[in-house]
Amino acid sequence: MRGYFGMPGNGEDRGFGRVIRAGLAVIAVMACVMALMSCHHAAAVSGAQNGEVSRGGSSTTSIDTSSSSSSSTSSPDGDNCPAGKLTSGWLRAENALGGTTAWQDAKHTVSGTVNGYLNHASARCGDTVTAYLSAPERVSGASLSAYRMGYYGGAGGRLVWESRNLGLGPQVSATVSDPSLLTEAPWAATLTFPVTGRWVPGYYLLVVRAPGQTASSIPLVIRADGDDAPLGYQASVLTYQAYNTFGGHSAYGNLPAAPSTELSFDRPYQDGGYYSAYQYELPIVREIEKLGIDTDYFTDVDADADPAQLKQHHGIIIGGHSEYWTKRMYDGALAARQAGVNIAFFGANSVYTAVRLTSSPLGSDRRMVLRRTAAGDPVAAKDPSQATVNWADPPLNRPEAALVGEGYGYLGATGSLRVLHAQSWIFAGTGVTPGEVLRNTIGGEYDQVDVNNPTTPRDVDVLAAMPLRTKSGAAEMATTTYYVAPSQAGVFNAGTTYWPCVLNGDCLHLAPTPPAAQQVITRMTDNILTTFAAQPAGRQHPSTPSWPPTPEGLVSSAKQPGDVSQRTD
């Protein structure tokens, strides 16, 4: 973007801590028996219930809300990690369970007055997760609730686990380190909890609440490592971090503070980093789960750690804004495509800037290096392929179009897509006709196909486009594309970061999308998801090279002035 828009945590006490906690649990139970009183409270304090440990000096009660028969992914007693691969159809069974809309009280554009972060961006069954929570003043009766995001009959989430009666208070201020302006929140741990078999793989929001305070959510992806579900969903947490303003610094310089060249996961999400999950990820997750397609979830940090996992699926699904990619991610995605794996980018500005990952005090891959120039970068001096510049720029010279199918355009344009190739299989069942305008379906940032870019696939099919003019009067266009690689893998690119939020009609700074246009976008999304989950899409749906008119031709052929967007930059 040109403007603003693992390892377990400190594991030194893991073995010793378990001994201490076990001893405390025994003492607590013995004391309860001797006193002939209920030991529920004391056992919770000592971590005897569900393995939870409170670090903040407050007593807690942990509630596991799942039933032992809630999903085929669970073991008979519900707590043990499932052996082997997940049973086919598990996701559909999961979404047949009762849901809740309670998670929506944390849906903000910034964050709440109580907030926090975790020592993992993702975890798997058997891991332990530590939460670091803070409140502006001392409060009691706080809670941390884990909701699995999905469809659930339209509710959108299911409560899986909850820790109540937490005592929270102010934590230390964020630290800022020169010269990178690395910003971190070195907080004391509040509680640690195990990921049991009841935590069905998926995208979770952990909502922290306290009386008299505004709730916040913390994303957590639960993986099923080694599974080979038809789809793999890659959450773009590196891009969340780039837009995270907590502590006064993000990756962007048009804030009051200068940009950081090193970003840390050891802090809560704020502003664009906070709202990214709601705007760019959850609508796609909801649609996948509504369709009932078995899907493995992981983050882009996980894709960097194990790029080969992408090849385990028929299709890789990426949400609305996946701007920051490591070299291992880029190479891994290309290798997956070459192996016949379909890739859907339901957004724009993808694979735009290269980053590197380093460790923080809480574990590996907790910091993201983003210098934006190779000059003065000692790592890039030794290995230019590790430079953290835009992928299209020297010394990398690897334009995103080689993978995505088109390149980055700009930001600040909202408007309507014009259907160009109505005969495409992606429009099947929509009833659209050539030239039809899908109003209020473009917003945020956009991509555009460049016929003069030698890395643009020659067989790219431009499905739809939005004509626009810049402030200077120049004509441009935002485009939606599909192409087929030699391996027969299909690659779709929405060309707008607002594609996901159009699905649920909840986009920032975009006029309401008419229901008819929203239904078209939804049907297109469903066509892509179901096809990409089956086999290399090109076997059934080869791409038909379909190039749009020139930007000026597209603008001048608009039937109404309102069909041409005016860029606001």
XYZ file of C-alpha atoms in Angstrom:
569
model
C 0.000 0.000 0.000
C 1.259 3.503 -0.826
C -0.548 5.232 2.011
C -2.203 4.566 5.346
C -5.353 3.137 5.196
C 5.460 -21.314 17.174
C 7.150 -21.295 19.870
C 5.566 -21.320 23.340
C 6.135 -18.160 25.309
C 8.998 -18.037 27.794
C 9.265 -21.732 28.384
C 11.893 -21.540 31.142
C 9.392 -22.492 33.853
C 7.350 -25.045 31.912
C 8.598 -28.237 33.585
C 9.133 -26.732 37.037
C 5.881 -24.789 36.777
C 3.912 -27.945 36.116
C 5.308 -29.525 39.272
C 4.447 -26.455 41.329
C 0.958 -26.225 39.871
C 0.325 -29.924 40.484
C 1.472 -29.533 44.080
C -0.732 -26.510 44.613
C -3.684 -28.405 43.189
C -3.149 -31.275 45.644
C -2.798 -28.874 48.574
C -5.931 -27.020 47.528
C -7.990 -30.195 47.291
C -6.711 -31.481 50.661
C -7.494 -28.161 52.287
C -10.998 -28.234 50.862
C -11.632 -31.730 52.154
C -10.281 -30.934 55.597
C -12.407 -27.820 55.815
C -15.501 -29.723 54.559
C -16.295 -26.952 52.083
C -16.599 -26.603 48.338
C -13.272 -26.720 46.621
C -14.434 -25.378 43.273
C -12.963 -21.942 43.895
C -9.639 -23.130 45.272
C -9.196 -25.692 42.558
C -9.765 -23.003 39.965
C -7.144 -20.806 41.606
C -4.591 -23.592 41.560
C -5.328 -24.455 37.967
C -6.999 -27.783 38.669
C -9.981 -27.028 36.446
C -9.266 -27.291 32.702
C -5.588 -26.712 33.363
C -5.964 -22.954 33.653
C -3.426 -20.950 35.627
C -4.144 -17.400 36.768
C -1.069 -15.176 36.885
C -2.696 -11.951 38.026
C -3.329 -12.827 41.648
C -7.082 -13.198 41.064
C -9.245 -16.266 41.392
C -10.744 -17.561 38.162
C -13.412 -19.987 37.093
C -12.918 -21.685 33.742
C -15.910 -22.974 31.787
C -15.698 -25.363 28.843
C -18.951 -24.970 26.932
C -18.593 -27.858 24.485
C -20.394 -31.164 24.803
C -18.472 -34.377 24.298
C -20.546 -35.153 21.216
C -20.212 -31.707 19.695
C -18.060 -32.726 16.765
C -16.475 -35.688 15.120
C -13.115 -33.993 15.690
C -13.328 -34.576 19.438
C -12.277 -37.663 21.306
C -14.965 -39.531 23.294
C -14.224 -37.558 26.445
C -13.914 -34.327 24.485
C -10.583 -33.225 25.971
C -8.001 -35.481 24.355
C -6.559 -34.447 21.026
C -8.023 -36.425 18.116
C -5.774 -39.067 16.617
C -5.161 -38.981 12.888
C -6.853 -36.822 10.313
C -10.186 -35.142 10.823
C -13.283 -37.065 9.778
C -14.751 -35.974 6.452
C -17.767 -33.738 7.019
C -16.573 -32.485 10.405
C -17.028 -28.831 9.516
C -20.648 -29.260 8.433
C -21.360 -31.111 11.693
C -19.662 -28.341 13.653
C -21.855 -25.673 12.078
C -25.000 -27.639 12.907
C -24.362 -26.787 16.566
C -26.029 -23.862 18.276
C -24.356 -20.506 17.754
C -24.384 -17.084 19.350
C -24.056 -13.447 18.324
C -22.515 -12.463 21.668
C -19.056 -12.117 20.084
C -20.241 -9.035 18.196
C -19.929 -6.747 21.226
C -16.198 -6.607 20.448
C -16.713 -5.585 16.826
C -15.216 -2.098 16.668
C -13.046 -0.095 14.310
C -10.364 0.556 16.951
C -10.368 -1.679 20.056
C -11.973 -1.697 23.470
C -10.892 -0.211 26.775
C -9.892 -3.669 28.006
C -7.555 -5.424 25.620
C -4.751 -7.899 25.342
C -2.651 -10.213 23.233
C -1.596 -13.862 23.157
C 1.774 -15.562 22.940
C 0.581 -17.429 19.827
C -1.037 -16.202 16.625
C -2.031 -19.819 16.069
C -1.989 -23.023 18.095
C -2.947 -26.666 17.782
C -4.481 -29.203 20.110
C -2.044 -29.954 22.930
C -0.512 -26.475 23.004
C -0.867 -24.031 25.871
C -1.681 -20.377 25.258
C -0.891 -17.443 27.530
C -3.023 -14.294 27.555
C -1.702 -10.868 28.525
C -4.650 -8.638 29.427
C -4.989 -5.049 30.623
C -7.663 -2.648 31.860
C -7.442 1.128 32.407
C -8.290 0.663 36.106
C -8.571 -2.157 38.617
C -11.611 -4.280 37.819
C -12.942 -7.598 39.053
C -15.344 -9.962 37.366
C -13.594 -9.748 33.993
C -13.763 -12.632 31.531
C -12.022 -14.093 28.505
C -14.335 -15.966 26.111
C -13.288 -18.019 23.083
C -15.677 -18.007 20.128
C -15.137 -20.165 17.081
C -16.120 -18.181 13.991
C -18.307 -19.869 11.391
C -21.881 -19.825 10.147
C -23.938 -21.538 12.869
C -27.310 -20.812 11.319
C -26.396 -17.177 10.772
C -25.196 -16.418 14.317
C -21.593 -16.376 13.108
C -19.906 -17.856 16.171
C -20.006 -20.500 18.904
C -18.791 -20.139 22.479
C -16.232 -22.894 23.092
C -14.431 -21.880 26.283
C -14.593 -19.137 28.888
C -12.615 -17.983 31.907
C -14.553 -15.850 34.384
C -13.906 -13.849 37.539
C -10.616 -12.434 36.343
C -9.092 -9.467 38.108
C -7.518 -6.986 35.689
C -5.711 -3.696 36.027
C -3.337 -1.351 34.232
C -0.212 -2.895 32.745
C 3.041 -1.092 32.000
C 3.214 1.302 29.066
C 4.463 0.132 25.702
C 8.194 0.374 25.101
C 9.652 1.910 21.934
C 13.174 0.907 20.917
C 15.441 2.928 18.638
C 16.336 2.974 15.827
C 13.626 0.658 14.453
C 10.880 2.117 16.690
C 10.000 -1.441 17.655
C 6.941 -1.125 19.905
C 6.073 -3.842 22.429
C 3.943 -4.263 25.540
C 6.041 -6.244 28.064
C 3.061 -7.147 30.222
C 2.703 -9.668 33.000
C 0.826 -12.806 32.007
C -2.799 -12.934 33.127
C -3.640 -16.598 32.577
C -2.547 -19.694 30.690
C -4.938 -22.267 29.255
C -4.586 -25.529 27.314
C -5.946 -26.124 23.828
C -7.892 -29.363 24.257
C -9.786 -31.520 21.790
C -12.824 -29.330 22.331
C -11.136 -26.502 20.445
C -12.243 -27.521 16.968
C -9.835 -26.221 14.279
C -10.854 -22.845 12.926
C -10.642 -19.084 13.270
C -11.337 -17.907 16.822
C -11.936 -14.579 18.504
C -11.049 -14.408 22.196
C -13.172 -11.628 23.664
C -12.042 -9.903 26.852
C -14.770 -8.156 28.851
C -14.964 -6.327 32.170
C -17.782 -4.519 33.991
C -18.031 -0.895 32.885
C -15.509 -1.392 30.070
C -15.696 -1.831 26.295
C -14.868 -5.338 25.075
C -11.997 -6.232 22.740
C -11.215 -9.325 20.692
C -7.966 -11.181 20.033
C -7.691 -13.446 16.970
C -6.414 -16.994 17.421
C -6.219 -19.619 14.689
C -6.486 -23.263 15.760
C -4.633 -25.498 13.308
C -4.928 -29.166 12.410
C -1.344 -29.748 11.308
C -0.928 -32.535 8.779
C -4.565 -32.594 7.729
C -5.453 -32.545 4.042
C -8.849 -30.858 3.920
C -10.013 -29.709 0.469
C -9.379 -26.067 1.370
C -6.711 -24.309 3.397
C -7.484 -20.835 4.747
C -4.478 -18.554 5.288
C -5.128 -15.725 7.754
C -3.049 -12.620 7.004
C -1.799 -11.710 10.478
C 1.377 -10.090 9.108
C -0.780 -7.461 7.437
C -2.762 -6.985 10.665
C 0.533 -6.186 12.343
C 1.636 -3.679 9.708
C -1.497 -1.613 10.372
C -1.384 -2.056 14.140
C -0.970 1.358 15.796
C -0.793 0.188 19.416
C 1.861 2.167 21.262
C 1.814 4.922 18.634
C 3.713 3.218 15.816
C 2.707 1.135 12.800
C 4.394 0.450 9.464
C 3.087 3.749 8.098
C 4.498 7.232 8.388
C 1.464 9.452 7.994
C 0.487 8.893 11.606
C 1.631 11.454 14.183
C 4.553 9.136 14.896
C 7.193 7.882 12.478
C 6.836 4.374 11.007
C 8.432 1.354 12.611
C 10.809 -0.785 10.604
C 10.213 -3.686 12.977
C 6.725 -4.682 14.143
C 5.897 -6.957 17.072
C 3.097 -9.377 17.906
C 3.842 -8.747 21.596
C 1.156 -6.055 21.872
C -2.614 -5.747 21.387
C -4.139 -4.871 18.033
C -5.340 -1.305 17.480
C -7.047 0.583 14.632
C -6.483 -1.069 11.235
C -4.725 -3.991 12.855
C -7.749 -4.611 15.046
C -10.493 -4.321 12.460
C -8.738 -6.386 9.783
C -10.239 -9.628 11.084
C -13.778 -8.281 10.832
C -13.390 -6.480 7.511
C -11.202 -8.841 5.502
C -11.306 -12.336 7.020
C -14.505 -13.281 8.832
C -16.947 -12.808 5.918
C -14.960 -15.324 3.842
C -14.677 -17.707 6.806
C -18.429 -17.457 7.309
C -19.103 -18.258 3.634
C -16.779 -21.277 3.643
C -18.467 -22.650 6.738
C -21.941 -21.906 5.392
C -21.061 -24.111 2.419
C -19.784 -26.821 4.772
C -16.443 -27.331 2.998
C -13.877 -29.019 5.254
C -11.106 -26.454 5.702
C -7.797 -26.286 7.538
C -6.924 -22.921 9.052
C -3.438 -21.464 9.470
C -1.747 -18.066 9.418
C 0.758 -16.614 6.998
C 3.361 -17.046 9.749
C 2.586 -20.778 9.651
C 2.912 -20.745 5.855
C 6.374 -19.247 6.287
C 7.333 -21.925 8.811
C 6.056 -24.787 6.631
C 5.385 -23.729 3.021
C 4.953 -27.361 1.948
C 1.657 -27.575 3.835
C -0.006 -25.588 1.042
C 0.323 -28.627 -1.229
C -1.892 -30.697 1.084
C -5.036 -28.940 -0.184
C -6.906 -28.524 -3.462
C -7.279 -24.804 -2.880
C -5.726 -22.054 -0.754
C -8.053 -19.233 0.272
C -6.765 -15.778 1.219
C -8.909 -12.912 2.516
C -9.244 -9.266 1.602
C -5.844 -7.849 2.509
C -2.678 -9.956 2.410
C -0.096 -7.301 1.623
C 3.026 -8.507 3.453
C 4.714 -11.764 2.428
C 7.999 -13.421 3.291
C 10.163 -15.051 0.653
C 9.237 -18.506 1.937
C 5.560 -17.634 1.596
C 5.968 -16.400 -1.985
C 8.112 -19.374 -3.010
C 5.750 -21.776 -1.258
C 2.679 -20.379 -2.996
C 4.359 -20.633 -6.395
C 5.368 -24.231 -5.661
C 1.818 -25.069 -4.599
C 0.397 -23.536 -7.768
C 2.904 -25.511 -9.826
C 1.667 -28.648 -8.046
C -1.900 -27.935 -9.159
C -3.165 -26.153 -6.043
C -5.755 -23.458 -6.768
C -5.342 -20.075 -5.067
C -8.092 -17.522 -4.459
C -7.211 -13.978 -3.416
C -10.493 -12.487 -2.216
C -8.941 -9.055 -1.978
C -6.339 -6.735 -3.451
C -2.855 -5.375 -2.723
C -1.716 -8.963 -2.122
C 1.942 -10.051 -2.152
C 2.979 -6.405 -2.385
C 5.834 -5.996 0.110
C 8.497 -8.417 1.325
C 9.177 -8.871 5.046
C 11.361 -11.041 7.287
C 10.503 -12.674 10.601
C 12.593 -12.722 13.769
C 12.107 -13.729 17.390
C 10.796 -11.765 20.365
C 11.135 -12.588 24.088
C 7.935 -14.656 23.749
C 9.097 -16.906 20.932
C 10.093 -17.320 17.314
C 8.544 -15.384 14.424
C 7.035 -12.761 16.739
C 8.630 -9.756 15.022
C 8.334 -8.594 11.418
C 11.179 -6.655 9.791
C 10.133 -4.090 7.186
C 12.879 -1.669 6.141
C 11.317 -0.717 2.755
C 14.811 -0.215 1.338
C 17.829 -2.439 0.810
C 20.195 0.404 1.670
C 21.772 -0.088 5.073
C 20.190 -3.525 5.495
C 23.000 -5.925 6.504
C 20.871 -8.996 5.764
C 20.009 -7.783 2.265
C 23.659 -6.883 1.680
C 24.595 -10.544 2.165
C 21.504 -11.965 0.460
C 19.584 -9.547 -1.801
C 16.682 -12.015 -2.011
C 15.954 -11.189 1.642
C 15.513 -7.456 1.050
C 12.332 -6.019 2.546
C 11.173 -3.844 -0.337
C 8.150 -4.048 -2.611
C 8.286 -7.345 -4.467
C 8.229 -5.626 -7.849
C 11.210 -3.397 -7.014
C 14.985 -4.038 -7.139
C 16.746 -6.067 -5.935
C 13.807 -8.534 -5.808
C 12.220 -7.810 -9.203
C 9.398 -10.288 -8.584
C 6.127 -8.484 -9.388
C 3.074 -9.845 -7.627
C 1.337 -10.273 -10.994
C 3.408 -13.434 -11.554
C 1.326 -15.099 -8.828
C -1.795 -12.989 -8.363
C -2.431 -12.371 -12.069
C -2.459 -8.580 -11.823
C -0.684 -5.835 -9.911
C -1.473 -3.195 -7.337
C -3.350 -0.114 -8.497
C -3.955 2.358 -5.708
C -6.405 3.296 -2.944
C -9.152 5.803 -2.325
C -11.627 4.680 -4.988
C -15.092 3.346 -4.246
C -17.593 2.397 -6.881
C -19.115 -0.298 -9.044
C -17.888 -3.284 -11.034
C -18.942 -3.599 -14.662
C -19.396 -7.174 -15.883
C -17.175 -7.892 -18.908
C -17.055 -11.686 -19.327
C -20.535 -12.758 -18.239
C -20.066 -16.200 -19.826
C -17.370 -17.185 -17.322
C -18.106 -20.124 -15.037
C -17.481 -17.794 -12.110
C -20.706 -15.934 -13.008
C -22.714 -19.176 -13.319
C -26.104 -18.864 -11.665
C -25.929 -15.084 -11.297
C -27.934 -14.168 -14.389
C -25.684 -11.200 -15.167
C -25.263 -9.847 -18.683
C -22.284 -8.130 -20.345
C -22.079 -4.501 -19.311
C -24.224 -4.950 -16.209
C -23.105 -2.734 -13.338
C -22.774 -4.175 -9.831
C -23.152 -1.058 -7.734
C -21.083 -0.314 -4.658
C -18.921 -3.415 -4.838
C -15.449 -1.801 -4.937
C -13.684 -0.023 -2.097
C -10.476 0.319 -0.140
C -7.537 -0.589 -2.357
C -7.687 -2.035 -5.844
C -5.624 -3.995 -8.359
C -5.419 -3.563 -12.115
C -4.253 -5.834 -14.902
C -1.283 -4.522 -16.883
C -1.012 -5.879 -20.414
C 2.495 -4.447 -20.712
C 3.817 -6.258 -17.642
C 5.738 -9.317 -18.912
C 4.898 -11.226 -15.724
C 1.138 -10.895 -16.281
C -0.188 -14.333 -17.317
C -0.976 -14.288 -21.027
C -4.227 -16.199 -20.544
C -5.667 -13.904 -17.872
C -9.433 -13.548 -18.070
C -10.645 -10.104 -16.964
C -14.084 -10.876 -15.569
C -15.135 -7.389 -14.511
C -13.699 -3.903 -14.109
C -14.422 -0.574 -12.466
C -13.598 2.519 -14.549
C -12.218 5.456 -12.591
C -10.485 8.784 -12.922
C -7.720 10.140 -10.747
C -7.688 13.680 -9.383
C -5.572 14.713 -12.354
C -8.187 13.309 -14.738
C -6.230 10.263 -15.879
C -8.245 7.136 -16.627
C -7.595 3.938 -14.677
C -9.483 0.770 -13.856
C -9.801 -1.814 -11.111
C -10.062 -5.375 -12.418
C -11.224 -8.817 -11.277
C -9.316 -11.695 -12.897
C -8.909 -15.448 -13.298
C -6.148 -17.429 -14.985
C -4.966 -21.022 -15.226
C -1.346 -22.045 -14.620
C 0.393 -24.750 -16.707
C -0.338 -27.169 -13.844
C -4.077 -26.514 -14.414
C -4.288 -24.699 -11.085
C -6.772 -21.844 -11.157
C -5.956 -18.448 -9.635
C -8.675 -15.900 -8.856
C -8.092 -12.315 -7.756
C -10.971 -10.102 -6.631
C -9.068 -6.875 -7.266
C -10.636 -5.012 -4.324
C -9.951 -5.273 -0.605
C -13.673 -4.802 0.057
C -14.798 -8.055 -1.559
C -15.198 -9.873 1.802
C -17.126 -7.123 3.577
C -19.463 -6.724 0.593
C -20.556 -10.302 1.323
C -22.104 -9.240 4.620
C -22.880 -5.628 3.685
C -20.636 -4.167 6.356
C -17.886 -2.193 4.625
C -16.335 0.962 6.033
C -16.626 4.036 3.789
C -18.751 2.296 1.156
C -22.375 3.062 0.356
C -24.699 0.089 0.916
C -24.445 -2.563 -1.765
C -27.852 -3.293 -3.350
C -29.113 -6.789 -2.460
C -29.033 -7.915 -6.101
C -25.359 -6.960 -6.478
C -24.525 -8.535 -3.133
C -26.146 -11.772 -4.268
C -23.978 -11.782 -7.402
C -20.775 -11.344 -5.375
C -21.900 -14.100 -3.010
C -22.678 -16.527 -5.837
C -19.329 -15.796 -7.490
C -17.598 -16.487 -4.176
C -19.476 -19.764 -3.735
C -18.637 -20.870 -7.284
C -14.948 -20.270 -6.645
C -14.881 -21.956 -3.234
C -16.688 -25.106 -4.351
C -14.685 -25.424 -7.581
C -11.311 -24.726 -5.974
C -12.049 -27.346 -3.294
C -12.512 -30.126 -5.855
C -9.533 -30.334 -8.222
C -7.198 -28.146 -10.280
C -9.804 -25.738 -11.645
C -8.270 -25.528 -15.106
C -9.207 -29.126 -15.868
C -12.852 -28.139 -15.940
C -12.584 -24.392 -16.454
C -9.701 -23.278 -18.686
C -9.144 -19.551 -18.730
C -10.216 -17.670 -21.827
C -7.928 -14.697 -22.490
C -10.242 -11.720 -22.203
C -8.629 -8.302 -22.104
C -10.662 -5.208 -21.259
C -10.730 -2.010 -23.275
C -8.073 0.542 -22.431
C -8.767 2.467 -19.228
C -9.845 5.468 -21.295
C -12.078 3.258 -23.420
C -13.654 1.749 -20.320
C -14.286 5.191 -18.819
C -15.672 6.732 -22.003
C -18.070 3.833 -22.589
C -19.794 4.268 -19.222
C -23.552 4.692 -19.640
C -23.957 6.945 -16.600
C -21.546 9.395 -14.929
C -22.045 7.514 -11.662
C -20.592 4.396 -13.249
C -17.139 6.022 -13.197
C -15.431 6.262 -9.829
C -13.504 9.369 -8.790
C -10.329 8.602 -6.881
C -9.966 10.741 -3.769
C -6.162 10.772 -3.397
